[in-house]
Amino acid sequence: MRVLMVYPGLNPQVNDCAHVPAYLASLGMDVAVITARQNRSKSVETSSDYEEFCGVRIYRLFDSFQEMMWHPRAQQSACRQVLASSRPDVLVCQQELNMRLTLCLQNDWPAPILLVTEFARSLAEGGAGGRRVQLLWPFLGVPTWGRAFWPWLLRRVTGVITCNPADVPYLDTLACRGVPVWHVPWCSELGDYEPAPSRLDLRAAYVGAFSEFKNTAELRVAVPLVLEHTPVREFVLVGGGETDLVADLRARYAERVRHMTGLTRPEVLHLLSGSFCAYTPVVRGGWGFIGDCWGTGTPLIASHDAYAFEHGVDALVADGPEEVPDAVNALCQDAALYARLQEGGRRRHERHAARAVGEGYRRALEQVLDRWPYEPAGHGTTGVALS
């Protein structure tokens, strides 16, 4: 099978999801990727124009994800060259905001589209993109108002993968217009890294972008409480973006708050493997960091249930940032709880490994190819969890 995938940004140094196309290539599939050079939500902001990774050809034809979203024909000539060389049997659209570009590719090379979204149910309920997308895309022929976007998507794709475990109970409802919806977990593959020789009992960590979307304003509340009311002596914050809050915390706590940028993925994993615990304030997303905590055996504390957590098994879910110190102190005082979170996280991580996730993609790709071309069968197609 020949597969062409469209990613918002893909660099194996920082994107764990790069291991999915690599796994597909290991099965003998011919896999190519069209993506952007900029990856500003990660520590590596700009990547090379072309790269090969484990047999996957990565073409960074666009300057940014914004260009892919708003000007999908800007690199039409280069896209056509990739289409001609890859001759895809299936097009994979990673992220619904890449659909305009993927449809342009399909117009030049007819092939079924497999859409991969992080939040299918949210899309179905009217959560399409940001405010700018909702206001302006209708003028480009894409109805992103209210609940119109989801049926628009289903009329144009042959299958959908949702990565959100919270969507699993709703797969039957989401799968309509003859288009199946499957659940495949988000990939979290550690790859090669050097584990820390020991854990620093007095260090906590957060890794990710600082933004409104990541809800990092809660760090202003949680970090001071942790530093003042727990044995933790150092809080390490890793990432870029809206870092004013980091500067404010450093001004208040000096060397007790450390800010790091530009870390490669192996360096992040080394840091986490040597930390006592980690904290995430995210309400949506942040799954890469969460998976890295599980994989490195670093107990995770969350102030929101952003990933269908099992409290006390794979995470401690605090009742808001004000309760995070209680969770930290519980880990300090209860060795059995600490060990249980480590083991539960590692078990959860196994479901997100490249092999497990890649097999879900393989099954979805085969079914999409089998169904092309097809006549929509109407409502009632059963959703299946491919995990």
PDB file of N, CA and C in Angstrom, residues 329-375:
ATOM      1  N   ASN A 329       2.208  15.960  48.134  1.00  0.00           N
ATOM      2  CA  ASN A 329       2.496  15.459  49.478  1.00  0.00           C
ATOM      3  C   ASN A 329       2.075  14.004  49.636  1.00  0.00           C
ATOM      4  N   ALA A 330       0.978  13.620  48.994  1.00  0.00           N
ATOM      5  CA  ALA A 330       0.556  12.215  49.053  1.00  0.00           C
ATOM      6  C   ALA A 330       1.618  11.314  48.440  1.00  0.00           C
ATOM      7  N   LEU A 331       2.218  11.741  47.334  1.00  0.00           N
ATOM      8  CA  LEU A 331       3.287  10.957  46.712  1.00  0.00           C
ATOM      9  C   LEU A 331       4.519  10.890  47.606  1.00  0.00           C
ATOM     10  N   CYS A 332       4.802  11.986  48.287  1.00  0.00           N
ATOM     11  CA  CYS A 332       5.960  12.016  49.188  1.00  0.00           C
ATOM     12  C   CYS A 332       5.778  11.079  50.379  1.00  0.00           C
ATOM     13  N   GLN A 333       4.545  10.935  50.827  1.00  0.00           N
ATOM     14  CA  GLN A 333       4.284  10.205  52.064  1.00  0.00           C
ATOM     15  C   GLN A 333       3.889   8.749  51.857  1.00  0.00           C
ATOM     16  N   ASP A 334       3.544   8.373  50.635  1.00  0.00           N
ATOM     17  CA  ASP A 334       3.004   7.028  50.388  1.00  0.00           C
ATOM     18  C   ASP A 334       3.789   6.350  49.272  1.00  0.00           C
ATOM     19  N   ALA A 335       4.766   5.540  49.648  1.00  0.00           N
ATOM     20  CA  ALA A 335       5.606   4.860  48.655  1.00  0.00           C
ATOM     21  C   ALA A 335       4.801   3.888  47.806  1.00  0.00           C
ATOM     22  N   ALA A 336       3.782   3.265  48.398  1.00  0.00           N
ATOM     23  CA  ALA A 336       2.960   2.321  47.642  1.00  0.00           C
ATOM     24  C   ALA A 336       2.169   3.045  46.553  1.00  0.00           C
ATOM     25  N   LEU A 337       1.639   4.221  46.873  1.00  0.00           N
ATOM     26  CA  LEU A 337       0.927   5.021  45.878  1.00  0.00           C
ATOM     27  C   LEU A 337       1.871   5.425  44.754  1.00  0.00           C
ATOM     28  N   TYR A 338       3.068   5.835  45.120  1.00  0.00           N
ATOM     29  CA  TYR A 338       4.067   6.240  44.120  1.00  0.00           C
ATOM     30  C   TYR A 338       4.350   5.090  43.151  1.00  0.00           C
ATOM     31  N   ALA A 339       4.581   3.899  43.711  1.00  0.00           N
ATOM     32  CA  ALA A 339       4.880   2.726  42.877  1.00  0.00           C
ATOM     33  C   ALA A 339       3.675   2.333  42.028  1.00  0.00           C
ATOM     34  N   ARG A 340       2.464   2.490  42.585  1.00  0.00           N
ATOM     35  CA  ARG A 340       1.260   2.127  41.841  1.00  0.00           C
ATOM     36  C   ARG A 340       1.077   3.038  40.624  1.00  0.00           C
ATOM     37  N   LEU A 341       1.355   4.332  40.788  1.00  0.00           N
ATOM     38  CA  LEU A 341       1.247   5.253  39.662  1.00  0.00           C
ATOM     39  C   LEU A 341       2.301   4.952  38.602  1.00  0.00           C
ATOM     40  N   GLN A 342       3.494   4.583  39.034  1.00  0.00           N
ATOM     41  CA  GLN A 342       4.527   4.225  38.062  1.00  0.00           C
ATOM     42  C   GLN A 342       4.105   3.014  37.240  1.00  0.00           C
ATOM     43  N   GLU A 343       3.622   1.987  37.905  1.00  0.00           N
ATOM     44  CA  GLU A 343       3.221   0.768  37.209  1.00  0.00           C
ATOM     45  C   GLU A 343       1.993   1.011  36.332  1.00  0.00           C
ATOM     46  N   GLY A 344       1.016   1.749  36.857  1.00  0.00           N
ATOM     47  CA  GLY A 344      -0.181   2.039  36.074  1.00  0.00           C
ATOM     48  C   GLY A 344       0.129   2.872  34.842  1.00  0.00           C
ATOM     49  N   GLY A 345       1.056   3.821  34.990  1.00  0.00           N
ATOM     50  CA  GLY A 345       1.458   4.627  33.848  1.00  0.00           C
ATOM     51  C   GLY A 345       2.146   3.801  32.781  1.00  0.00           C
ATOM     52  N   ARG A 346       3.011   2.894  33.207  1.00  0.00           N
ATOM     53  CA  ARG A 346       3.714   2.049  32.234  1.00  0.00           C
ATOM     54  C   ARG A 346       2.731   1.135  31.501  1.00  0.00           C
ATOM     55  N   ARG A 347       1.750   0.602  32.202  1.00  0.00           N
ATOM     56  CA  ARG A 347       0.753  -0.242  31.536  1.00  0.00           C
ATOM     57  C   ARG A 347      -0.066   0.574  30.535  1.00  0.00           C
ATOM     58  N   ARG A 348      -0.439   1.772  30.922  1.00  0.00           N
ATOM     59  CA  ARG A 348      -1.197   2.639  30.006  1.00  0.00           C
ATOM     60  C   ARG A 348      -0.341   2.983  28.787  1.00  0.00           C
ATOM     61  N   HIS A 349       0.946   3.195  29.009  1.00  0.00           N
ATOM     62  CA  HIS A 349       1.835   3.576  27.916  1.00  0.00           C
ATOM     63  C   HIS A 349       1.943   2.481  26.863  1.00  0.00           C
ATOM     64  N   GLU A 350       1.830   1.228  27.272  1.00  0.00           N
ATOM     65  CA  GLU A 350       1.925   0.124  26.308  1.00  0.00           C
ATOM     66  C   GLU A 350       0.865   0.237  25.218  1.00  0.00           C
ATOM     67  N   ARG A 351      -0.301   0.784  25.556  1.00  0.00           N
ATOM     68  CA  ARG A 351      -1.378   0.936  24.570  1.00  0.00           C
ATOM     69  C   ARG A 351      -1.105   2.066  23.588  1.00  0.00           C
ATOM     70  N   HIS A 352      -0.111   2.893  23.903  1.00  0.00           N
ATOM     71  CA  HIS A 352       0.213   4.039  23.056  1.00  0.00           C
ATOM     72  C   HIS A 352       1.526   3.851  22.304  1.00  0.00           C
ATOM     73  N   ALA A 353       2.152   2.695  22.436  1.00  0.00           N
ATOM     74  CA  ALA A 353       3.412   2.432  21.744  1.00  0.00           C
ATOM     75  C   ALA A 353       3.182   2.395  20.236  1.00  0.00           C
ATOM     76  N   ALA A 354       4.247   2.642  19.471  1.00  0.00           N
ATOM     77  CA  ALA A 354       4.128   2.749  18.012  1.00  0.00           C
ATOM     78  C   ALA A 354       3.535   1.491  17.399  1.00  0.00           C
ATOM     79  N   ARG A 355       3.899   0.330  17.910  1.00  0.00           N
ATOM     80  CA  ARG A 355       3.380  -0.913  17.338  1.00  0.00           C
ATOM     81  C   ARG A 355       1.863  -1.009  17.535  1.00  0.00           C
ATOM     82  N   ALA A 356       1.390  -0.725  18.757  1.00  0.00           N
ATOM     83  CA  ALA A 356      -0.044  -0.814  19.036  1.00  0.00           C
ATOM     84  C   ALA A 356      -0.826   0.206  18.216  1.00  0.00           C
ATOM     85  N   VAL A 357      -0.337   1.442  18.180  1.00  0.00           N
ATOM     86  CA  VAL A 357      -1.022   2.494  17.427  1.00  0.00           C
ATOM     87  C   VAL A 357      -0.915   2.236  15.929  1.00  0.00           C
ATOM     88  N   GLY A 358       0.277   1.832  15.483  1.00  0.00           N
ATOM     89  CA  GLY A 358       0.472   1.565  14.064  1.00  0.00           C
ATOM     90  C   GLY A 358      -0.428   0.464  13.542  1.00  0.00           C
ATOM     91  N   GLU A 359      -0.688  -0.554  14.366  1.00  0.00           N
ATOM     92  CA  GLU A 359      -1.597  -1.619  13.946  1.00  0.00           C
ATOM     93  C   GLU A 359      -3.020  -1.082  13.780  1.00  0.00           C
ATOM     94  N   GLY A 360      -3.416  -0.149  14.645  1.00  0.00           N
ATOM     95  CA  GLY A 360      -4.726   0.478  14.478  1.00  0.00           C
ATOM     96  C   GLY A 360      -4.818   1.246  13.169  1.00  0.00           C
ATOM     97  N   TYR A 361      -3.756   1.976  12.836  1.00  0.00           N
ATOM     98  CA  TYR A 361      -3.716   2.689  11.557  1.00  0.00           C
ATOM     99  C   TYR A 361      -3.766   1.705  10.387  1.00  0.00           C
ATOM    100  N   ARG A 362      -3.012   0.614  10.490  1.00  0.00           N
ATOM    101  CA  ARG A 362      -2.984  -0.359   9.399  1.00  0.00           C
ATOM    102  C   ARG A 362      -4.388  -0.890   9.119  1.00  0.00           C
ATOM    103  N   ARG A 363      -5.104  -1.280  10.175  1.00  0.00           N
ATOM    104  CA  ARG A 363      -6.452  -1.815   9.987  1.00  0.00           C
ATOM    105  C   ARG A 363      -7.387  -0.765   9.384  1.00  0.00           C
ATOM    106  N   ALA A 364      -7.260   0.474   9.854  1.00  0.00           N
ATOM    107  CA  ALA A 364      -8.109   1.538   9.311  1.00  0.00           C
ATOM    108  C   ALA A 364      -7.788   1.794   7.839  1.00  0.00           C
ATOM    109  N   LEU A 365      -6.505   1.830   7.497  1.00  0.00           N
ATOM    110  CA  LEU A 365      -6.107   2.058   6.104  1.00  0.00           C
ATOM    111  C   LEU A 365      -6.642   0.959   5.191  1.00  0.00           C
ATOM    112  N   GLU A 366      -6.544  -0.279   5.640  1.00  0.00           N
ATOM    113  CA  GLU A 366      -7.033  -1.395   4.821  1.00  0.00           C
ATOM    114  C   GLU A 366      -8.538  -1.293   4.599  1.00  0.00           C
ATOM    115  N   GLN A 367      -9.271  -0.922   5.659  1.00  0.00           N
ATOM    116  CA  GLN A 367     -10.722  -0.818   5.511  1.00  0.00           C
ATOM    117  C   GLN A 367     -11.111   0.359   4.626  1.00  0.00           C
ATOM    118  N   VAL A 368     -10.378   1.464   4.751  1.00  0.00           N
ATOM    119  CA  VAL A 368     -10.653   2.621   3.897  1.00  0.00           C
ATOM    120  C   VAL A 368     -10.410   2.271   2.431  1.00  0.00           C
ATOM    121  N   LEU A 369      -9.317   1.585   2.166  1.00  0.00           N
ATOM    122  CA  LEU A 369      -9.011   1.208   0.785  1.00  0.00           C
ATOM    123  C   LEU A 369     -10.052   0.233   0.234  1.00  0.00           C
ATOM    124  N   ASP A 370     -10.513  -0.684   1.083  1.00  0.00           N
ATOM    125  CA  ASP A 370     -11.536  -1.648   0.649  1.00  0.00           C
ATOM    126  C   ASP A 370     -12.861  -0.967   0.318  1.00  0.00           C
ATOM    127  N   ARG A 371     -13.135   0.152   0.993  1.00  0.00           N
ATOM    128  CA  ARG A 371     -14.418   0.833   0.817  1.00  0.00           C
ATOM    129  C   ARG A 371     -14.388   1.866  -0.319  1.00  0.00           C
ATOM    130  N   TRP A 372     -13.294   1.990  -1.015  1.00  0.00           N
ATOM    131  CA  TRP A 372     -13.168   3.010  -2.066  1.00  0.00           C
ATOM    132  C   TRP A 372     -13.186   2.354  -3.439  1.00  0.00           C
ATOM    133  N   PRO A 373     -14.000   2.837  -4.384  1.00  0.00           N
ATOM    134  CA  PRO A 373     -15.055   3.826  -4.159  1.00  0.00           C
ATOM    135  C   PRO A 373     -16.277   3.160  -3.559  1.00  0.00           C
ATOM    136  N   TYR A 374     -17.146   3.951  -2.953  1.00  0.00           N
ATOM    137  CA  TYR A 374     -18.324   3.375  -2.317  1.00  0.00           C
ATOM    138  C   TYR A 374     -19.472   4.362  -2.409  1.00  0.00           C
ATOM    139  N   GLU A 375     -20.655   3.855  -2.208  1.00  0.00           N
ATOM    140  CA  GLU A 375     -21.841   4.694  -2.105  1.00  0.00           C
ATOM    141  C   GLU A 375     -22.218   4.782  -0.638  1.00  0.00           C
TER     142      GLU A 375
END
